[in-house]
Coordinates of C-alpha atoms in Angstrom, one line a residue:
M769 CA 136.9 38.9 29.6
Y770 CA 133.3 39.3 28.6
G771 CA 132.6 35.8 29.8
R772 CA 133.9 36.5 33.2
F773 CA 131.8 39.7 33.5
H774 CA 128.8 37.8 32.3
I775 CA 129.3 35.1 34.9
L776 CA 129.9 37.6 37.7
L777 CA 126.7 39.5 36.8
L778 CA 124.7 36.2 36.8
T779 CA 126.2 35.3 40.1
L780 CA 125.2 38.6 41.7
L781 CA 121.6 38.4 40.3
C782 CA 121.3 34.8 41.4
S783 CA 122.5 35.6 44.9
L784 CA 120.0 38.4 45.2
S785 CA 117.1 36.5 43.7
A786 CA 117.8 33.6 46.2
C787 CA 116.4 35.9 48.9
T788 CA 112.9 36.9 47.8
P789 CA 111.2 40.1 49.0
H790 CA 108.8 37.9 50.9
A791 CA 111.7 36.4 52.9
L792 CA 113.2 39.8 53.4
R793 CA 109.9 41.1 54.8
E794 CA 109.6 38.1 57.2
A795 CA 113.2 38.7 58.4
K796 CA 112.5 42.3 59.1
Q797 CA 109.3 41.4 61.0
T798 CA 111.3 38.9 63.1
V799 CA 113.8 41.5 64.0
Q800 CA 111.1 44.0 64.9
Q801 CA 109.5 41.3 67.2
S802 CA 112.9 40.6 68.7
D803 CA 113.3 44.3 69.4
S804 CA 109.9 44.6 71.0
L805 CA 110.5 41.6 73.3
W806 CA 114.0 42.8 74.1
R807 CA 112.6 46.2 75.3
A808 CA 110.0 44.3 77.4
G809 CA 112.8 42.2 79.0
Q810 CA 111.9 39.0 77.3
P811 CA 114.0 36.8 74.9
Y812 CA 112.9 35.8 71.4
A813 CA 111.7 32.2 71.7
D814 CA 111.9 30.9 68.1
S815 CA 115.6 30.5 67.6
A816 CA 115.2 28.9 64.2
Q817 CA 113.3 31.8 62.9
L818 CA 115.8 34.3 64.3
A819 CA 118.7 32.3 62.7
Q820 CA 116.8 32.4 59.4
A821 CA 116.3 36.2 59.7
Y822 CA 120.0 36.6 60.4
E823 CA 121.0 34.6 57.3
T824 CA 118.5 36.4 55.1
L825 CA 119.5 39.9 56.2
E826 CA 123.2 39.0 55.8
Q827 CA 122.5 38.8 52.0
W828 CA 120.9 42.3 52.2
A829 CA 123.3 43.9 54.7
L830 CA 124.3 46.5 52.2
F831 CA 120.7 47.7 51.8
C832 CA 119.4 47.0 55.4
P833 CA 122.3 47.8 57.7
D834 CA 120.2 48.7 60.7
E835 CA 118.0 45.6 60.5
Y836 CA 121.1 43.4 59.9
A837 CA 122.9 44.9 63.0
H838 CA 119.9 44.2 65.2
A839 CA 119.7 40.7 63.8
C840 CA 123.4 40.1 64.6
Y841 CA 122.8 41.4 68.1
H842 CA 119.8 39.3 68.9
Y843 CA 121.2 36.2 67.3
G844 CA 124.5 36.7 69.0
K845 CA 122.8 37.0 72.4
L846 CA 120.9 33.8 71.7
L847 CA 124.1 31.9 70.8
R848 CA 125.7 33.2 74.0
K849 CA 122.8 31.9 76.0
K850 CA 123.3 28.5 74.3
D851 CA 127.0 28.5 75.3
N852 CA 128.3 29.1 71.8
P853 CA 130.6 32.1 72.3
V854 CA 132.5 31.6 69.0
E855 CA 129.6 32.0 66.7
A856 CA 128.1 34.7 69.0
M857 CA 131.3 36.7 68.7
Q858 CA 131.2 36.3 64.9
C859 CA 127.7 37.7 64.9
F860 CA 128.8 40.7 67.0
I861 CA 131.8 41.3 64.7
N862 CA 129.5 41.3 61.7
A863 CA 127.3 43.9 63.4
T864 CA 130.3 46.2 63.8
H865 CA 130.9 45.9 60.0
S866 CA 127.3 46.5 59.1
H867 CA 127.8 50.3 58.6
T868 CA 124.7 51.0 60.7
R869 CA 124.3 54.4 62.4
D870 CA 122.3 52.9 65.2
Y871 CA 124.8 53.7 67.9
H872 CA 122.7 52.2 70.7
I873 CA 122.8 48.8 69.2
L874 CA 126.5 49.1 68.5
G875 CA 127.0 50.0 72.1
R876 CA 125.2 46.8 73.1
V877 CA 127.2 44.8 70.6
Y878 CA 130.6 46.0 71.9
S879 CA 129.4 45.5 75.5
N880 CA 128.7 41.8 74.7
M881 CA 132.1 41.5 73.0
G882 CA 133.8 43.0 76.1
S883 CA 131.9 40.5 78.3
I884 CA 133.1 37.5 76.3
C885 CA 136.7 38.9 76.5
H886 CA 136.2 39.3 80.3
L887 CA 135.1 35.8 80.7
A888 CA 138.2 34.7 78.8
S889 CA 140.3 36.7 81.2
E890 CA 141.5 38.9 78.4
Y891 CA 141.1 42.1 80.4
P892 CA 143.0 44.6 78.3
L893 CA 141.0 43.5 75.2
S894 CA 137.8 43.6 77.3
Y895 CA 138.7 47.1 78.4
D896 CA 139.1 48.2 74.7
M897 CA 135.7 46.7 73.8
Y898 CA 134.0 48.4 76.7
A899 CA 135.7 51.7 75.7
K900 CA 134.1 51.3 72.2
S901 CA 130.8 50.6 73.8
A902 CA 131.0 53.7 75.9
N903 CA 131.8 55.8 72.8
M904 CA 128.8 54.4 71.0
F905 CA 126.5 55.2 73.9
L906 CA 128.0 58.7 74.2
R907 CA 127.3 59.3 70.4
N908 CA 123.8 58.1 71.0
G909 CA 123.3 60.5 73.9
D910 CA 122.6 57.6 76.3
S911 CA 124.2 58.8 79.5
I912 CA 123.0 55.9 81.7
N913 CA 124.5 53.2 79.5
Y914 CA 127.6 55.4 78.9
Y915 CA 128.4 55.5 82.6
Y916 CA 127.7 51.7 83.0
A917 CA 130.3 51.2 80.2
L918 CA 132.7 53.4 82.0
N919 CA 132.3 51.3 85.1
D920 CA 132.9 48.2 83.1
M921 CA 136.1 49.8 81.9
A922 CA 137.1 50.6 85.4
F923 CA 136.3 47.0 86.5
E924 CA 138.7 45.6 83.9
K925 CA 141.4 48.0 85.1
A926 CA 140.7 46.9 88.7
L927 CA 141.3 43.3 87.7
L928 CA 144.7 44.4 86.2
A929 CA 145.4 46.2 89.5
D930 CA 145.6 49.6 87.6
K931 CA 144.5 51.7 90.6
T932 CA 145.1 55.1 89.0
T933 CA 143.0 54.5 85.9
A934 CA 140.3 52.5 87.7
L935 CA 139.7 55.2 90.3
S936 CA 139.9 58.0 87.7
L937 CA 137.0 56.4 85.8
V938 CA 135.0 55.7 89.0
T939 CA 135.5 59.4 90.1
K940 CA 134.2 60.5 86.7
I941 CA 131.1 58.5 87.3
E942 CA 130.6 59.7 90.8
K943 CA 130.9 63.3 89.8
S944 CA 128.2 62.9 87.2
H945 CA 125.5 62.3 89.9
I946 CA 124.1 59.7 87.6
D947 CA 121.5 57.0 88.5
E948 CA 121.9 55.4 91.9
K949 CA 122.2 51.9 90.3
V950 CA 125.2 53.0 88.4
L951 CA 126.9 54.3 91.5
K952 CA 126.3 51.0 93.3
K953 CA 128.0 49.2 90.5
T954 CA 131.1 51.3 91.2
L955 CA 131.2 49.8 94.7
E956 CA 131.8 46.4 93.0
T957 CA 134.7 47.9 91.1
K958 CA 136.2 49.4 94.2
A959 CA 135.9 46.1 96.1
E960 CA 137.6 44.2 93.3
L961 CA 140.3 46.9 92.9
Y962 CA 141.3 46.9 96.6
L963 CA 141.3 43.1 96.6
K964 CA 143.7 43.1 93.6
C965 CA 145.8 45.9 95.2
R966 CA 145.9 43.9 98.5
H967 CA 144.1 46.5 100.5
Y968 CA 142.0 43.9 102.1
D969 CA 140.3 46.0 104.8
S970 CA 139.0 48.4 102.1
A971 CA 138.0 45.4 99.9
V972 CA 136.0 43.9 102.8
Y973 CA 134.4 47.3 103.5
Y974 CA 133.2 47.8 100.0
A975 CA 132.2 44.2 99.7
S976 CA 130.0 44.5 102.8
T977 CA 128.2 47.5 101.1
L978 CA 127.1 45.1 98.3
Y979 CA 125.2 42.7 100.5
D980 CA 121.8 44.1 99.5
T981 CA 122.6 44.5 95.8
N982 CA 124.9 41.6 94.9
K983 CA 125.4 39.0 97.6
S984 CA 127.5 36.7 95.4
I985 CA 130.2 39.3 94.9
S986 CA 129.9 40.4 98.5
F987 CA 130.5 36.9 99.8
L988 CA 133.2 36.1 97.2
I989 CA 135.4 39.2 97.8
R990 CA 135.1 38.9 101.5
A991 CA 136.0 35.2 101.4
Q992 CA 139.0 35.9 99.2
A993 CA 140.1 38.9 101.3
Y994 CA 139.9 37.0 104.5
S995 CA 141.7 34.0 103.0
R996 CA 144.6 36.1 101.8
E997 CA 144.8 37.8 105.2
G998 CA 145.0 34.3 106.8
R999 CA 141.7 34.6 108.6
K1000 CA 140.6 31.1 107.7
D1001 CA 137.4 30.9 109.8
S1002 CA 135.9 34.0 108.2
A1003 CA 137.1 32.9 104.8
T1004 CA 135.5 29.5 105.2
Y1005 CA 132.3 31.0 106.4
Y1006 CA 131.8 33.3 103.5
A1007 CA 132.9 30.6 101.1
E1008 CA 130.2 28.3 102.4
Q1009 CA 127.7 31.1 102.2
L1010 CA 128.7 31.6 98.5
L1011 CA 128.2 27.9 97.7
E1012 CA 124.7 28.0 99.1
L1013 CA 123.8 31.2 97.2
S1014 CA 125.5 30.9 93.8
H1015 CA 125.5 28.2 91.1
D1016 CA 127.9 30.1 88.9
L1017 CA 130.8 27.7 88.1
S1018 CA 133.4 30.4 88.6
D1019 CA 132.0 31.3 92.0
V1020 CA 131.8 27.6 93.0
N1021 CA 135.3 27.0 91.9
N1022 CA 136.6 29.9 93.9
A1023 CA 134.6 28.9 97.0
L1024 CA 135.9 25.3 96.8
Y1025 CA 139.4 26.5 96.5
I1026 CA 139.1 28.4 99.8
L1027 CA 137.4 25.5 101.5
T1028 CA 140.1 23.1 100.2
N1029 CA 142.9 25.3 101.6
D1030 CA 141.3 27.1 104.6
D1031 CA 138.7 24.8 106.2
V1032 CA 140.8 23.3 109.1
Q1033 CA 137.7 21.7 110.7
K1034 CA 137.1 19.1 108.0
D1035 CA 139.0 15.8 108.0
I1036 CA 141.2 14.7 105.1
D1037 CA 138.5 12.7 103.4
A1038 CA 136.1 15.7 103.3
I1039 CA 138.9 17.8 101.9
R1040 CA 139.7 15.3 99.2
E1041 CA 136.0 15.2 98.2
I1042 CA 136.0 19.0 98.0
A1043 CA 139.2 18.9 95.9
A1044 CA 137.7 16.3 93.6
N1045 CA 134.5 18.3 93.1
R1046 CA 136.7 21.3 92.3
A1047 CA 138.7 19.3 89.8
D1048 CA 135.5 18.3 88.0
I1049 CA 134.4 22.0 87.8
Q1050 CA 137.8 23.0 86.6
K1051 CA 137.5 20.6 83.7
I1052 CA 134.2 22.2 82.7
L1053 CA 135.7 25.7 83.1
K1054 CA 138.7 24.7 81.0
F1055 CA 136.4 23.5 78.2
K1056 CA 134.4 26.7 78.4
Q1057 CA 137.7 28.7 78.5
G1058 CA 138.8 27.0 75.3
K1059 CA 135.7 28.2 73.5
L1060 CA 136.0 31.7 74.9
S1061 CA 139.6 31.8 73.8
K1062 CA 138.6 30.9 70.3
A1063 CA 136.0 33.7 70.4
V1064 CA 138.7 36.2 71.5
Q1065 CA 140.9 35.1 68.6
L1066 CA 138.2 36.2 66.2
I1067 CA 138.4 39.7 67.6
E1068 CA 142.2 39.7 67.4
Q1069 CA 142.1 38.5 63.8
D1070 CA 139.4 41.1 62.9
T1071 CA 141.5 43.8 64.5
Q1072 CA 144.8 42.8 62.9
R1073 CA 143.6 41.8 59.4
K1074 CA 144.2 44.2 56.6
F1075 CA 141.3 45.6 54.7
N1076 CA 140.3 43.2 52.0
F1077 CA 139.5 45.1 48.8
S1078 CA 138.5 42.0 46.8
W1079 CA 134.8 42.6 47.5
M1080 CA 135.1 46.1 46.3
Y1081 CA 136.7 44.9 43.1
Y1082 CA 133.8 42.6 42.5
I1083 CA 131.3 45.4 43.2
I1084 CA 133.2 47.7 40.8
V1085 CA 133.3 45.1 38.1
T1086 CA 129.6 44.4 38.6
L1087 CA 128.7 48.0 38.5
F1088 CA 130.9 48.4 35.4
V1089 CA 129.0 45.5 33.7
V1090 CA 125.6 46.9 34.8
G1091 CA 126.7 50.4 33.6
I1092 CA 127.6 49.0 30.1
V1093 CA 124.3 47.2 29.9
I1094 CA 122.4 50.4 30.9
W1095 CA 124.5 52.4 28.4
I1096 CA 123.7 50.0 25.6
C1097 CA 120.0 50.2 26.5
I1098 CA 120.0 54.0 26.6
R1099 CA 121.9 54.2 23.4
Y1100 CA 119.5 51.8 21.7
K1101 CA 116.5 53.7 23.0
R1102 CA 118.1 57.0 21.9
K1103 CA 118.7 55.7 18.4
H1104 CA 115.2 54.2 18.3
H1105 CA 113.8 57.5 19.5
Q1106 CA 115.8 59.4 16.9
L1107 CA 114.6 57.0 14.2
L1108 CA 111.1 57.4 15.3
S1109 CA 111.4 61.2 15.4
Q1110 CA 112.8 61.1 11.9
Q1111 CA 110.0 59.0 10.7
I1112 CA 107.5 61.3 12.3
S1113 CA 109.3 64.3 10.8
D1114 CA 109.2 62.6 7.4
L1115 CA 105.5 61.8 7.8
E1116 CA 104.8 65.4 8.8
S1117 CA 106.9 66.6 5.9
R1118 CA 105.1 64.3 3.4
K1119 CA 101.8 65.4 5.0
K1120 CA 102.6 69.0 4.5
Q1121 CA 103.7 68.3 1.0
N1122 CA 100.5 66.4 0.3
L1123 CA 98.4 69.1 1.8
S1124 CA 100.1 71.7 -0.4
Q1125 CA 99.5 69.5 -3.4
M1126 CA 95.8 69.0 -2.4
R1127 CA 95.4 72.7 -1.9
A1128 CA 96.9 73.4 -5.3
Q1129 CA 94.6 70.8 -6.9
I1130 CA 91.6 72.5 -5.2
E1131 CA 92.6 75.9 -6.5
E1132 CA 93.2 74.5 -9.9
K1133 CA 89.8 72.8 -10.1
C1134 CA 88.1 75.9 -8.6
L1135 CA 89.6 78.0 -11.4
L1136 CA 88.4 75.5 -14.0
F1137 CA 84.9 75.5 -12.6
T1138 CA 84.8 79.3 -12.2
N1139 CA 85.9 79.9 -15.9
S1140 CA 83.5 77.3 -17.1
T1141 CA 80.5 78.5 -19.2
S1142 CA 78.4 75.5 -18.3
L1143 CA 79.0 75.3 -14.5
K1144 CA 75.5 74.2 -13.7
T1145 CA 75.6 71.4 -16.2
E1146 CA 79.1 70.1 -15.1
L1147 CA 78.0 70.1 -11.4
N1148 CA 74.4 68.9 -12.1
W1149 CA 73.5 72.0 -10.1
N1150 CA 69.7 71.5 -10.3
E1151 CA 70.0 67.9 -8.9
Y1152 CA 71.1 68.4 -5.3
D1153 CA 72.2 64.9 -4.5
T1154 CA 74.0 64.4 -7.8
M1155 CA 75.6 67.8 -7.4
C1156 CA 76.9 66.8 -3.9
R1157 CA 78.4 63.5 -5.3
C1158 CA 80.1 65.5 -8.0
V1159 CA 81.6 68.0 -5.5
D1160 CA 82.7 65.1 -3.3
K1161 CA 84.5 63.6 -6.3
H1162 CA 86.4 66.7 -7.1
F1163 CA 86.9 68.3 -3.7
Y1164 CA 87.7 65.4 -1.3
L1165 CA 84.1 64.8 0.0
T1166 CA 83.6 68.4 1.0
A1167 CA 79.8 68.2 0.6
K1168 CA 79.5 65.0 2.7
K1169 CA 81.7 66.6 5.4
L1170 CA 79.3 69.6 5.5
Q1171 CA 76.3 67.3 5.6
I1172 CA 77.7 65.3 8.5
K1173 CA 77.9 68.4 10.6
N1174 CA 74.1 68.5 10.4
V1175 CA 73.9 72.3 11.0
L1176 CA 73.4 73.5 7.4
N1177 CA 70.4 73.2 5.1
E1178 CA 70.5 72.6 1.3
Q1179 CA 70.7 76.2 0.3
E1180 CA 73.5 76.9 2.8
I1181 CA 75.5 74.0 1.5
R1182 CA 75.1 75.3 -2.0
L1183 CA 76.5 78.7 -0.8
C1184 CA 79.5 76.9 0.7
I1185 CA 80.2 75.1 -2.6
L1186 CA 80.1 78.4 -4.5
T1187 CA 82.3 80.1 -1.9
L1188 CA 84.8 77.2 -2.1
L1189 CA 84.8 77.8 -6.0
N1190 CA 85.8 81.4 -5.1
F1191 CA 82.7 83.0 -6.6
N1192 CA 82.2 86.6 -5.7
R1193 CA 79.0 88.0 -4.2
N1194 CA 77.4 88.9 -7.5
Q1195 CA 78.2 85.6 -9.1
I1196 CA 76.8 83.8 -6.1
A1197 CA 73.7 86.0 -6.1
D1198 CA 73.2 85.2 -9.8
V1199 CA 73.5 81.4 -9.3
L1200 CA 71.3 81.3 -6.1
H1201 CA 68.9 83.9 -7.4
Y1202 CA 69.6 86.1 -4.4
A1203 CA 70.1 89.8 -4.0
P1204 CA 73.8 90.7 -3.4
N1205 CA 73.0 92.0 0.1
G1206 CA 71.0 88.8 0.8
V1207 CA 74.1 86.7 -0.1
G1208 CA 76.0 88.6 2.6
K1209 CA 73.4 87.8 5.2
L1210 CA 73.3 84.2 4.1
K1211 CA 77.1 83.9 4.4
Y1212 CA 77.0 85.5 7.8
R1213 CA 74.4 83.0 9.0
V1214 CA 76.4 80.0 7.6
A1215 CA 79.6 81.3 9.3
Q1216 CA 77.9 81.6 12.6
K1217 CA 76.6 78.0 12.4
L1218 CA 80.1 76.8 11.6
G1219 CA 81.6 78.9 14.5
I1220 CA 83.9 81.1 12.3
E1221 CA 84.0 84.6 10.8
G1222 CA 82.3 85.2 7.5
K1223 CA 85.4 86.5 5.8
N1224 CA 87.2 83.2 6.6
L1225 CA 84.6 80.9 5.2
R1226 CA 86.5 79.8 2.1
K1227 CA 89.7 79.2 4.2
Y1228 CA 87.7 77.0 6.5
L1229 CA 86.2 75.1 3.6
I1230 CA 89.6 74.4 2.1
C1231 CA 90.9 73.1 5.4
L1232 CA 87.8 71.0 5.8
A1233 CA 88.4 69.5 2.3
I1234 CA 92.0 68.5 2.9
D1235 CA 91.5 67.5 6.6
E1236 CA 93.8 70.2 7.9
P1237 CA 93.1 71.8 11.3
Y1238 CA 91.5 75.2 10.9
K1239 CA 93.5 77.9 12.7

């Protein structure tokens, strides 16, 4: 069990380390550049770099959901442009699973998915994708794109001859008094709706209003409407106009169909040539339709598949392993800290004990020197340097510590030594040959130099001797 956890943890770390922070930064910069060019109406030229950014951010999708969604969108659009709708659709599907809260980019993603479904003639599914796109734009507060998406929904219903739903959506757009361009798009929807519902006069009317905005649709719908009405001359005229104007294979296919069946002025050879050209185009369209159908299958599989919890299992296991490692580290550090605290406590305890012993030794020696009848001889009192060495030997270098401060003269240091020995004022006066009141003044002057009160001079000297902070 441990071996599996260990392998899983190593796998996770290796997969993350495969994508360096430098590569991640470059991927984010590529996405930012793509966004800037997109807003300026220009495509991102370096397809290889965009593909690399998409692959890099896919590894960090959990941590960079917005950047990953944008990478999916831009790379998906690039793949669509290169006539690769299957991989493009997978990119768009990945964007919908990115957990991003960028509703604008999600609206664009679903719109592209709806467009692919539309080209595959999967109109109900296309309607659903456009509905999701509209919802995303609405959540983002983007009213213009929201009503564009509503019109896309209405257009799919028009293709299905669902007059009630299509007109309901168009009416909703018209009541909004939205941008004039959006309202003109509804004219295309109405023209297509009336064509499918066999209201050919209305279809021709709305198609004629599109002449200035979308000549291809205007010519196509009029050609189809006249063809179905049996007005072959008019149908042929607009079909020929469409051929001269549009290079879209679907438009060309529809125009050639009308010319094959309605152009009574051409001879049989010309008709056969048109039919042959149409057959060639149909082969190309069939090939494209095959790829579009595969792309649509990806959506259907994504919609129908049950949620896969396996990735969550791996994450939970990985977090569990990481948690155990962190717990072990914390426990080790805590024990180490406790041990260190105990050691410090023991050191402080031993230090206090040592200080108490040193203090007791000082008091004991002070008592011996005080009761001595030959103090001056034992301390070599008349020889200052010898006396200081003797004091240092018995009292932990007290004389040297006083000398190092460099604030006391010889007589003041002698006073400090007698004070440390716990001599009273009269005893000190006798040894130093001072008057008792003179001893008080001398002690006051020494205390001032040492920065303490005169009454605490002995306490200060003991602390100095045993290296204990004076409080």
